XYZ file of C-alpha atoms in Angstrom:
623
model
C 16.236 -45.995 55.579
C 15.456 -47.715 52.441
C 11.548 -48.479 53.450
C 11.532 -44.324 54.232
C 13.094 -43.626 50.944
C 10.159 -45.503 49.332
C 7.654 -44.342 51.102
C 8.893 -40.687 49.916
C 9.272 -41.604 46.574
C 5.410 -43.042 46.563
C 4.214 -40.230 47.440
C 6.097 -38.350 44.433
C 4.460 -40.639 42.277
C 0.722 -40.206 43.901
C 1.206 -36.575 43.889
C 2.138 -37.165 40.175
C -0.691 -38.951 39.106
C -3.029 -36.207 40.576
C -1.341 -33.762 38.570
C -1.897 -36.589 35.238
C -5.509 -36.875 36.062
C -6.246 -33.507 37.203
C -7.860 -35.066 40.116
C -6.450 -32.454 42.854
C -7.633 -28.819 42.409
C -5.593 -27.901 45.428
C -1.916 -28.975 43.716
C -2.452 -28.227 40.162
C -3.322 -24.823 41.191
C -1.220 -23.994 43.429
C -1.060 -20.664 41.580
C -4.059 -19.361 40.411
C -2.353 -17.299 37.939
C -1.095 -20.563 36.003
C -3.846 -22.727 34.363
C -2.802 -25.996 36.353
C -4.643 -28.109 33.839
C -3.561 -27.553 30.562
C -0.573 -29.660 29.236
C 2.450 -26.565 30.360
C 0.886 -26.150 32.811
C 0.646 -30.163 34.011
C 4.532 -30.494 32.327
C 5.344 -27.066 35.366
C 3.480 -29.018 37.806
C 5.461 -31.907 37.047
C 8.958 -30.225 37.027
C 7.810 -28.921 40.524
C 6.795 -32.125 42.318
C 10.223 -33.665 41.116
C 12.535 -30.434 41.843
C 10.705 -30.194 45.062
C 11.472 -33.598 45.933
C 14.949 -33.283 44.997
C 15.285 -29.868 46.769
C 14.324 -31.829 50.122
C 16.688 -35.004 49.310
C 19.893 -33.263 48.269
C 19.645 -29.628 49.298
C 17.796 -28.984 52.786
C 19.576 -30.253 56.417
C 17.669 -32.590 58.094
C 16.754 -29.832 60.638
C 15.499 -27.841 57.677
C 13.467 -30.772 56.994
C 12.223 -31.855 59.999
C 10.891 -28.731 60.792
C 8.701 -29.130 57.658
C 7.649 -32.001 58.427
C 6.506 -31.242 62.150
C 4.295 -27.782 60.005
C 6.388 -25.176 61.977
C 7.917 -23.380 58.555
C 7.443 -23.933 54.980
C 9.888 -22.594 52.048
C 8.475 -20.448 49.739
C 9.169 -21.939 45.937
C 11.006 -25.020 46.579
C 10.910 -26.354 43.465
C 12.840 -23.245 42.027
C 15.527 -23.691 44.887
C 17.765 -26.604 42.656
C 17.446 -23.878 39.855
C 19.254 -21.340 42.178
C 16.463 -18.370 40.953
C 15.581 -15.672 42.839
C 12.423 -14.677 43.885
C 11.548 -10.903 42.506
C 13.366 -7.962 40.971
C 12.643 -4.022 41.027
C 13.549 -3.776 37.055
C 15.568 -0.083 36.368
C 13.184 0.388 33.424
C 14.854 3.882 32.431
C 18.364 2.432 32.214
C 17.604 -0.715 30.281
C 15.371 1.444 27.650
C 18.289 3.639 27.195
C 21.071 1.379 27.166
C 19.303 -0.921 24.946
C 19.152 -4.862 25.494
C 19.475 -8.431 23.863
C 16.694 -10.981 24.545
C 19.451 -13.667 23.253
C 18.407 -12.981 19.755
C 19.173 -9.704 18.888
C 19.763 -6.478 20.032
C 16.918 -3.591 21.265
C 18.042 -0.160 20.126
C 16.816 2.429 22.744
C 12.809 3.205 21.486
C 12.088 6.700 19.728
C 8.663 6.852 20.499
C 6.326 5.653 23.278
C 4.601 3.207 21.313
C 7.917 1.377 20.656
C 9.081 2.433 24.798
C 5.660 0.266 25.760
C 6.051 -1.945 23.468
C 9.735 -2.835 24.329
C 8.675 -2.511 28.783
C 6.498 -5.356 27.432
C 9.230 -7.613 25.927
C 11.405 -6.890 28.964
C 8.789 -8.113 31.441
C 8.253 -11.310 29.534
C 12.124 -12.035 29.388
C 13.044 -11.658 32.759
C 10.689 -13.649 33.837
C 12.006 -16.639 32.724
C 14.813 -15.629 34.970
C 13.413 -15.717 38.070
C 10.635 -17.907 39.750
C 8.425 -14.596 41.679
C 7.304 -11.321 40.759
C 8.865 -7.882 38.573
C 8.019 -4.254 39.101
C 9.219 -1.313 37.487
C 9.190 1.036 40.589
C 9.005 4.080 38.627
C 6.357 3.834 35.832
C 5.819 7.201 34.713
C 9.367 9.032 35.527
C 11.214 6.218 33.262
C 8.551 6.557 30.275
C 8.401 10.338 30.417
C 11.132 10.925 28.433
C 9.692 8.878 25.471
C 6.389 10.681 25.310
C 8.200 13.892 24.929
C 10.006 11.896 21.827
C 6.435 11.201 20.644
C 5.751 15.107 21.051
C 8.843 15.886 18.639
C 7.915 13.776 16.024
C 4.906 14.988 16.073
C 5.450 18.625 16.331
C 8.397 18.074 13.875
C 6.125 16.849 11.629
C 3.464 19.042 11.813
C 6.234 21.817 11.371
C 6.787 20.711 7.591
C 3.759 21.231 6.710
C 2.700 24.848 5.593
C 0.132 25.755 7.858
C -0.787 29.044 9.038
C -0.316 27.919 12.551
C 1.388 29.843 15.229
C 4.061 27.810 17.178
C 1.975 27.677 20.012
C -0.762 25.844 18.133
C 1.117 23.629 16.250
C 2.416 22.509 19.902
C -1.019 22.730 21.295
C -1.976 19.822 18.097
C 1.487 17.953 18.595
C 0.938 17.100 22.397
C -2.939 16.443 21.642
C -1.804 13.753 18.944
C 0.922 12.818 21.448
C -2.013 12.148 23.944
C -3.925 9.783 21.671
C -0.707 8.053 20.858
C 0.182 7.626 24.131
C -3.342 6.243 25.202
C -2.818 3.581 22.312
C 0.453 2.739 24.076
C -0.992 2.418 26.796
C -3.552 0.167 25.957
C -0.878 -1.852 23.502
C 0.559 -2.880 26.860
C -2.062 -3.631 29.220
C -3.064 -5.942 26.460
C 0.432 -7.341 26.324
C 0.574 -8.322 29.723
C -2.311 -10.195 30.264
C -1.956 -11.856 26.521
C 2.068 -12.951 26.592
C 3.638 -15.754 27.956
C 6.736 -17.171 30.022
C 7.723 -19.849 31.709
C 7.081 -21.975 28.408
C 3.611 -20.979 28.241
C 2.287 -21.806 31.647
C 1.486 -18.383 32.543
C 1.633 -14.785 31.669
C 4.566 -12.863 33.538
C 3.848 -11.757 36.965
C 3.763 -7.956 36.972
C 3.667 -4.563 39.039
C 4.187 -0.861 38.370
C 4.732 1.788 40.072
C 3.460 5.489 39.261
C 1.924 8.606 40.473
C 4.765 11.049 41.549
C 6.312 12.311 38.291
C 4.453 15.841 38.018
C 5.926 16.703 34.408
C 3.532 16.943 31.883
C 4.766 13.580 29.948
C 4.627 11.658 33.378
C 1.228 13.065 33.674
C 0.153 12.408 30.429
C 1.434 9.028 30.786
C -0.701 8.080 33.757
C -3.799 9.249 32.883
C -3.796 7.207 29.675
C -2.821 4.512 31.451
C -5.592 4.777 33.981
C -8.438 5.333 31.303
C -7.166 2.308 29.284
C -7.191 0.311 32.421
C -10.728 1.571 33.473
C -11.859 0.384 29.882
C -10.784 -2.788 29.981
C -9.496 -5.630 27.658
C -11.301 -6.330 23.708
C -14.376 -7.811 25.675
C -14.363 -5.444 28.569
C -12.927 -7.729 30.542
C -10.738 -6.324 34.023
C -7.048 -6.519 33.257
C -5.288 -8.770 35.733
C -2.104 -7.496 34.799
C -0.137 -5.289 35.218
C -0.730 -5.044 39.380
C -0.509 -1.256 39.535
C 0.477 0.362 42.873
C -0.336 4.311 42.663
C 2.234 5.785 45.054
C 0.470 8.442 47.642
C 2.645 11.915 48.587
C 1.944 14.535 50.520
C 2.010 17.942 48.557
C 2.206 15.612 44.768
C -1.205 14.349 45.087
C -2.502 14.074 48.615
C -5.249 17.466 48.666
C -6.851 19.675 46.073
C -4.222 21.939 45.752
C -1.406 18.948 44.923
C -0.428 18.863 41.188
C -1.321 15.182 40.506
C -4.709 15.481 42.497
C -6.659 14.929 39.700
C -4.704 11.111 38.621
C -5.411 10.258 42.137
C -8.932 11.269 41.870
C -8.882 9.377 38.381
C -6.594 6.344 40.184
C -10.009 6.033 42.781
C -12.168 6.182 40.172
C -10.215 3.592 38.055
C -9.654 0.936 41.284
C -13.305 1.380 42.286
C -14.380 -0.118 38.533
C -11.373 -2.417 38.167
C -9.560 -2.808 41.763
C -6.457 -1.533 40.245
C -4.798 0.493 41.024
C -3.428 -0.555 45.184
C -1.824 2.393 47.022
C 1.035 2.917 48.548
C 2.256 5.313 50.892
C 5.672 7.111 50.959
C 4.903 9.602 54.162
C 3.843 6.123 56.223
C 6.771 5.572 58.889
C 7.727 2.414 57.339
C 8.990 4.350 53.891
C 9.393 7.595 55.129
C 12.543 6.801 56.718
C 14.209 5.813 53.404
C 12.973 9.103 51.292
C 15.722 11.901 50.558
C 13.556 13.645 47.810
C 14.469 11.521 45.071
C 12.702 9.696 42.739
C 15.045 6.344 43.176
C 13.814 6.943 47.065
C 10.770 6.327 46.687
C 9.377 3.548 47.618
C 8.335 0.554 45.769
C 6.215 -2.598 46.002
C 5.775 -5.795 44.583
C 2.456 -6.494 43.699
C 1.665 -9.040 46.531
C 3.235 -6.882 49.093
C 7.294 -7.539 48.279
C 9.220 -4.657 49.333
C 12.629 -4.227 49.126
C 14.224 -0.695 50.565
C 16.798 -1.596 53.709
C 19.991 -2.658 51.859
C 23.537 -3.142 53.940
C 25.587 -2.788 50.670
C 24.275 -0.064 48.763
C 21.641 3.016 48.187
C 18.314 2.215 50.524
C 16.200 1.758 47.916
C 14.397 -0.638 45.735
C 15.622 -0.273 41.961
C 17.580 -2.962 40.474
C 17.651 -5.331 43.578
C 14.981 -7.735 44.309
C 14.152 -10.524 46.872
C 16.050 -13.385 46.966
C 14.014 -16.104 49.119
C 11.379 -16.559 51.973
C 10.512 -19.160 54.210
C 7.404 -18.605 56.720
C 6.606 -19.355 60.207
C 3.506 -21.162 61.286
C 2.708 -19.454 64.549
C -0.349 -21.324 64.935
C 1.183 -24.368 65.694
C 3.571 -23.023 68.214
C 0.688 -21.583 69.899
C -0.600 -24.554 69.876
C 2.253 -26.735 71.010
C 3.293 -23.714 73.926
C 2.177 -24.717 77.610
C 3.002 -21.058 78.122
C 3.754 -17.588 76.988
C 8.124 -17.934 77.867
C 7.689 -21.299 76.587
C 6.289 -20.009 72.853
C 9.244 -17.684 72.721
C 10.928 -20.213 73.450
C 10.277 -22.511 70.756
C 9.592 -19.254 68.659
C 13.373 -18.552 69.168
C 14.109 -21.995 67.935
C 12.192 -22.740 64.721
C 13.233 -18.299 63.706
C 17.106 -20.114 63.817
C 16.127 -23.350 61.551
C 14.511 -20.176 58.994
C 17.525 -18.218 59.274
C 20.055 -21.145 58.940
C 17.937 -22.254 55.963
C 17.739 -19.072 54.348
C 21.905 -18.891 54.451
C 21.813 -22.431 52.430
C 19.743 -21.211 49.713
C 21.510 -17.913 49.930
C 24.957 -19.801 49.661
C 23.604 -21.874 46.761
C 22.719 -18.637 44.826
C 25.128 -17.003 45.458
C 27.878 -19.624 43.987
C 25.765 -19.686 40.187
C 27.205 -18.107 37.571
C 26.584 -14.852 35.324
C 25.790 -17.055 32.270
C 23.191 -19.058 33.869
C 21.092 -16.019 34.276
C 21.718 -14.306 30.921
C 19.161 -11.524 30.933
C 18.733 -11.098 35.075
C 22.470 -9.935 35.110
C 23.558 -9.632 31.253
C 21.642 -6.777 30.455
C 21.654 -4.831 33.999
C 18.815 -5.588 36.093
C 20.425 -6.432 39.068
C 23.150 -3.403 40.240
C 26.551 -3.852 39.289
C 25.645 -6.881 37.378
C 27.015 -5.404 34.415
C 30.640 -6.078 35.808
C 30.430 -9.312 36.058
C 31.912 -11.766 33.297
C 30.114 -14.868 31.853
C 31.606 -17.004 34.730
C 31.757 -14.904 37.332
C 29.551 -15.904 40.548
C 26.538 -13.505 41.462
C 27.370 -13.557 45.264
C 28.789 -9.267 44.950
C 25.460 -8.845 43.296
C 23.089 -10.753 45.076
C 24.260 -9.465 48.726
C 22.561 -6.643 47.981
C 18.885 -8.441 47.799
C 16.701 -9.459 50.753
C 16.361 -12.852 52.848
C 12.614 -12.707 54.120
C 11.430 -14.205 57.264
C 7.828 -14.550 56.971
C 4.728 -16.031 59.214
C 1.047 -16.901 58.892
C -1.898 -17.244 61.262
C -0.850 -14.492 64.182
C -4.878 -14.144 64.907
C -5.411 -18.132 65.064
C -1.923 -17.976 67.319
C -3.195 -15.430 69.597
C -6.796 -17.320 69.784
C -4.588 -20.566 71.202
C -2.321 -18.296 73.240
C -5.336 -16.087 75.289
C -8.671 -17.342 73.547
C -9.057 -13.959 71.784
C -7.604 -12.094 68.413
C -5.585 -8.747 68.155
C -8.739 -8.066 66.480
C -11.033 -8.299 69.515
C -9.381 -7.124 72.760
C -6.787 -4.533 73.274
C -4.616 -7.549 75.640
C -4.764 -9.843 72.225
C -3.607 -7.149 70.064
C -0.378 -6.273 72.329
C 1.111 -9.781 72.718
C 0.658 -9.971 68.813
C 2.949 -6.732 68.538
C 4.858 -7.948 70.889
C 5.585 -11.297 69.083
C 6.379 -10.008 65.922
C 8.095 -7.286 67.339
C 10.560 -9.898 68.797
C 10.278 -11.373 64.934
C 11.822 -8.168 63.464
C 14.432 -8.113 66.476
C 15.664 -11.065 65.404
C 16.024 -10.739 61.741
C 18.029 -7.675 62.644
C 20.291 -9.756 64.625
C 21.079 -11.784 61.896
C 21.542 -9.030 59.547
C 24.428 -7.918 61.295
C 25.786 -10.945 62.292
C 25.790 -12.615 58.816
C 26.253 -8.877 57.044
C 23.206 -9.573 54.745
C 19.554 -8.198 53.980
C 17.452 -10.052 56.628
C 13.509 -8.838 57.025
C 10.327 -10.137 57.898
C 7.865 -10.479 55.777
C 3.964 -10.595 56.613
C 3.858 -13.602 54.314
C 0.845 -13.752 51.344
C -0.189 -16.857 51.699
C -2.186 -18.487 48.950
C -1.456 -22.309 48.832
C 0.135 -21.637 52.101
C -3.189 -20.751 53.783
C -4.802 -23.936 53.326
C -1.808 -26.607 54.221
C -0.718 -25.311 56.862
C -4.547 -25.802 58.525
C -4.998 -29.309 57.143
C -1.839 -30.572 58.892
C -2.470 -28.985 61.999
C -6.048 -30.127 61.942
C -5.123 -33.567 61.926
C -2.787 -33.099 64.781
C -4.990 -31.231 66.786
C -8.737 -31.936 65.685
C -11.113 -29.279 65.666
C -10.566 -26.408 67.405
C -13.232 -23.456 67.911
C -10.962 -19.955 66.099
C -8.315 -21.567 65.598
C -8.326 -25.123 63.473
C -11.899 -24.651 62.631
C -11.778 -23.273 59.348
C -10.332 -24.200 56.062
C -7.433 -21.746 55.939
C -5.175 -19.516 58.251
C -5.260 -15.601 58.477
C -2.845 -14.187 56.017
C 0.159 -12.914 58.258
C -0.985 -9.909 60.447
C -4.197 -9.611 59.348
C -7.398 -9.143 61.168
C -9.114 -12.365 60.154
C -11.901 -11.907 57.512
C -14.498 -13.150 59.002
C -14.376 -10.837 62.015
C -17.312 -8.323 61.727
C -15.425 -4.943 62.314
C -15.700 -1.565 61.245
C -13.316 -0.240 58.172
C -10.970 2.258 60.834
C -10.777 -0.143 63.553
C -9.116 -2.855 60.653
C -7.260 -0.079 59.571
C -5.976 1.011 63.063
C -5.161 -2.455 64.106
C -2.955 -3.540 61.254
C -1.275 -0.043 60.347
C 0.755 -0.437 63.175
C 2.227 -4.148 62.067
C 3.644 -2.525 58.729
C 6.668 -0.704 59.886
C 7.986 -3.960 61.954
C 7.143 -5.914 58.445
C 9.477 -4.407 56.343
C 10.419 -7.197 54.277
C 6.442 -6.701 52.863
C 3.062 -5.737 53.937
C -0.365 -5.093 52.615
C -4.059 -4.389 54.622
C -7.139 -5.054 52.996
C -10.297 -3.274 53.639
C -13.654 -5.658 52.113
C -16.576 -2.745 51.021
C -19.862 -3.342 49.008
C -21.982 -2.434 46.480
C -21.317 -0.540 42.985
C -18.332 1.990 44.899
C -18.250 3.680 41.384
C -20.901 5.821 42.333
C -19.108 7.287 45.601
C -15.486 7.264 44.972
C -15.352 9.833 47.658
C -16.248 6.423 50.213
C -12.652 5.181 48.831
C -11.035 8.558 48.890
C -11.908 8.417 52.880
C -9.948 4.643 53.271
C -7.271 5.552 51.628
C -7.114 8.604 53.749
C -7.646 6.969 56.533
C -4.892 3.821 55.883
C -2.220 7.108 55.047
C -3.130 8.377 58.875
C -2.807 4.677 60.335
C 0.695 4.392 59.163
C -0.312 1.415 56.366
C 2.718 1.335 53.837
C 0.699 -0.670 51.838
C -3.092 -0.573 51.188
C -5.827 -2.014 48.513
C -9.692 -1.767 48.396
C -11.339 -5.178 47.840
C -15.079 -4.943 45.956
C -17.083 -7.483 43.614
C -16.374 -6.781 40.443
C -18.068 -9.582 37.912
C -18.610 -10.009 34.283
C -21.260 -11.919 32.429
C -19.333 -13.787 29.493
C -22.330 -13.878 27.094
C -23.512 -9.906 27.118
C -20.161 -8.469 28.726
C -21.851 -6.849 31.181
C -19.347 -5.921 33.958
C -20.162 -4.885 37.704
C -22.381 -6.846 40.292
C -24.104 -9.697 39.407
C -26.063 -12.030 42.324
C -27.816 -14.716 40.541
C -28.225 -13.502 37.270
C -26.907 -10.662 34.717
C -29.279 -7.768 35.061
C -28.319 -7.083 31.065
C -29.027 -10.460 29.951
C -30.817 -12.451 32.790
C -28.416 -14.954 32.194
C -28.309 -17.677 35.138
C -25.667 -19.742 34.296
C -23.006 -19.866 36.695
C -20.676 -21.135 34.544
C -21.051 -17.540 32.142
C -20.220 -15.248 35.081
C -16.510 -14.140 35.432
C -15.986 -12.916 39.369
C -12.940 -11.109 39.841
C -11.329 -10.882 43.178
C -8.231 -10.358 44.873
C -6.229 -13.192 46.262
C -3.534 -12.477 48.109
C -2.353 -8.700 46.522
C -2.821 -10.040 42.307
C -6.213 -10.824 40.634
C -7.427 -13.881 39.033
C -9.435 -13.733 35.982
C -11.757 -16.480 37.435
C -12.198 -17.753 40.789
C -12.638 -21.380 39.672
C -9.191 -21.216 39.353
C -8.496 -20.772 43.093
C -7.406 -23.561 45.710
C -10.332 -24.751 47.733
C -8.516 -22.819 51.412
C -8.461 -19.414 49.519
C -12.389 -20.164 47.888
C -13.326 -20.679 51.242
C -11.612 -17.674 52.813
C -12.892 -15.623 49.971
C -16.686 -16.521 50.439
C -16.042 -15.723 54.482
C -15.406 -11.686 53.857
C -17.113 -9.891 55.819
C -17.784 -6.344 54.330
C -16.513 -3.315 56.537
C -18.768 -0.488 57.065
C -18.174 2.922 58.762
C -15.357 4.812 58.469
């Protein structure tokens, strides 16, 4: 016991020393959103390795650990588990505005204006973060900030009113909502500037974002997202593609799905936006998955984390997202029980096995939330983000509150699984792709088990696997050696996907995965990978996203190259050299590219799994 407890704590202090000498790109980025090398972000990486080892001495059963040990499941966020954080949190936007808030040093009187609205949405982002170790959204974007660009029309008009004008009343509103336009565009570019310039997490990155938008048909709501999609599509000071906010343009069938749809013309200026800065993702509220939950509401609409977090089934309240949030996942390796099965019953049967380790694990962090206090969390349930927080007193435990998030079963690698299982991926034969429904069909079975039999918010997750992707592989590489589509590579398929690699046509992706989504409804997302300069045929993306709404995809983004040369500024598709500036210098070219659902501003801050991944994409052609 005492030569294993030093051998542990050794390799606390080796992974340590990496992190002092910056000597491992794969752990002190981790994250590609947090600069791994610069002192808060070494002093994070620090506090991690140490919580992390604590978290497995003290606060995971043996089981729990063994099981991580042997590579068959791996806990999201560890190092946040002593802290007793949860993961992500649909933020009621429109309540907190209203109500006002405190930020611990001083109260926020509701805004008057939407300058001081985006301004404040901003500041609320940046504290909650520091609550909470994973994402934020504001699921409904435009309907919450509505109301404060018809305040910027009063003033205005009021305004304009006192002045003596020969002006008809219908003119002098025609000028008030064209000054309201221009003030809203500032706004809007006030905040995308905001989010990818603040920090949290005591300066070790800027807050992890999403919105949601595109159903509000009012003429504020509308107002609101064009000028946010033109400020987007013109980028930061430098022209640079904002990272942040991840915005997720929600797709509806008679709001702005054909010509004759009111918001038809923000979805045509949403394509034309993500085709020059891959923002905005789409999401789909007729897809079976979210559907299901929609009564006509706004609040039933659905909502998405940027990565793919969603959060809609909910045992102990409304089915929807706002002011609930995920609370942990844990994810299944399915490669290595493929490769460990000697046959089909036999990888059920250890399926079955590890799925009740992740479940019983998931209750212990659940059980350690759930017994922290109010206080310890003084702006996630102080000022209202979570529902019903409100109630609770300083010293009051969260568990009444926190019931009402989700526990997230999540896996990684079905396509190298099904490769070691029949020598073939759902991708490639019809047999492949039903035994891969099939398993994680029997996935989603069993987290519904356990969500009646322990009363809480169980789901599966298809998992986005970032440091994930490469770990998993190196472990099982050692075990197994080299093994032709399954160990070969560098990294693991994200969750259901089609692997990347696999040369396949853009509706034959799209079919394959759609139908994974509605058993995923913890989280999903498809990709599809296109080329060239898609701002001159928008009508190319118009057809995916089409397409991904008919395959059922709840989720859906368009992946292109989008680079920037740092000495002319010149942004779109550079090979070897800026066709501005002819600049060759690798080290002056910014390429921007999705990860695993956010962007990073600069792919040399990736892990070396995802780099590897990313420079396999194969580019799908055809419809």
């Amino acid at each position: 016991m005492v030569v294993m407890t030093e051998i542990k704590e050794q390799g606390l202090i080796d992974a340590l020393t990496e992190v002092v000498e910056v000597s491992n790109q794969d752990l002190i980025q981790e994250n590609a959103n947090v600069d791994g090398a610069s002192p808060m972000g070494q002093m994070s990486k620090f506090g991690s390795e140490a919580a992390k080892f604590f978290a497995k001495e003290k606060l995971l059963s043996e089981e729990v650990v063994r099981m991580m040990e042997e590579n068959f499941i791996h806990p999201h966020d560890l190092d946040f588990y002593p802290t007793g954080t949860t993961t992500c949190a649909q933020i009621p936007l429109g309540k907190i505005l209203k109500d006002g808030f405190n930020t611990g040093h001083g109260f926020m009187r509701e805004p008057n204006d939407i300058m001081s609205a985006m301004a404040l949405s901003s500041i609320i982002f940046q504290s909650n973060q520091n609550m909470q170790h994973g994402g934020q959204s504001y699921p409904m974007f435009d309907y919450d900030l509505a109301p404060y660009v018809e305040k910027t029309h009063k003033k205005h008009l009021e305004r304009l009113q006192s002045y003596p004008t020969n002006w008809t009343e219908t003119e002098l509103d025609d000028i008030a909502w064209q000054e309201t336009d221009r003030s809203t565009y500032q706004a809007c570019e006030a905040f995308i500037h905001n989010c990818n310039s603040m920090h949290s997490r005591g300066g070790g990155q800027v807050p992890f974002v999403s919105i949601n938008y595109g159903t509000d048909t009012s003429k504020a709501g509308r107002m609101l997202m064009k000028n946010l999609l033109q400020a987007t599509k013109a980028g930061l000071g430098n022209g640079e593609t904002p990272i942040f906010p991840i915005q997720i343009f929600k797709m509806k069938q008679g709001v702005n799905f054909s010509e004759t749809d009111p918001n038809y013309d923000v979805y045509q200026l949403a394509l034309e936006t993500t085709a020059k800065r891959l923002f905005p993702n789409f999401s789909f509220i007729d897809a079976e998955c979210n559907i299901v939950h929609y009564n006509g509401t706004k609040e039933s609409e659905v909502s998405y984390m940027g990565c793919r977090t969603r959060v809609m089934d909910n045992r102990h309240g409304d089915n929807n997202s706002i002011e609930r949030g995920n609370l942990s996942f844990t994810s299944v390796n399915l490669v290595k029980l493929g490769l460990v099965a000697t046959s089909l019953d036999d990888f059920y049967y250890r399926l079955d096995r590890v799925l009740d380790v992740v479940i019983k694990q998931l209750l212990e962090r659940f059980e350690f939330q759930a017994k922290k206090q109010a206080q310890h969390f003084s702006f996630l349930y102080g000022q209202g983000v979570w529902k019903h927080s409100e109630t609770l007193q300083a010293t009051d435990e969260v568990r009444e509150v926190l019931k009402q998030g989700t526990l997230s079963v999540g896996f990684i690698g079905l396509a190298e699984a099904l490769v070691a299982l029949t020598g073939e991926h759902h991708g490639q034969s019809t047999k492949a792709d039903e035994l891969g429904f099939q398993m994680i069909s029997y996935m989603r079975e069993k987290v519904e088990q356990a969500s009646k039999q322990y009363d809480l918010n169980f789901s599966l997750i298809a998992t986005p696997a970032e440091g994930l992707s490469g770990r998993f592989t190196k472990k099982d590489r050692a075990t197994f050696g080299m093994i032709p589509g399954v160990t070969e590579r560098d990294y693991y398929t994200n969750s259901f996907h089609v692997p990347v690699y696999y040369n396949t046509r853009a509706i034959d992706k799209i079919n394959v995965e759609g139908k994974y989504h509605n058993l995923c409804n913890g989280g999903h997302i498809s990709y599809i990978e296109v080329d060239g300069d898609v701002t001159k045929n928008t009508q190319a993306l118009d057809t995916l996203v089409k397409a991904m709404a008919k395959a059922n995809i709840g989720y859906g983004s368009i992946n292109h190259p989008v680079d920037r040369c740092t000495s002319c500024g010149y942004t779109g598709i550079i090979n070897t050299s800026c066709p501005t500036c002819d600049n060759h210098d690798e080290e002056k070219i910014e390429r921007i590219r999705r990860i695993t659902g956010y962007l990073v501003g600069d792919m040399k801050k990736w892990n070396s799994a995802k780099r590897r991944e990313e420079s396999e994409r194969v580019k799908h052609q055809g419809k």
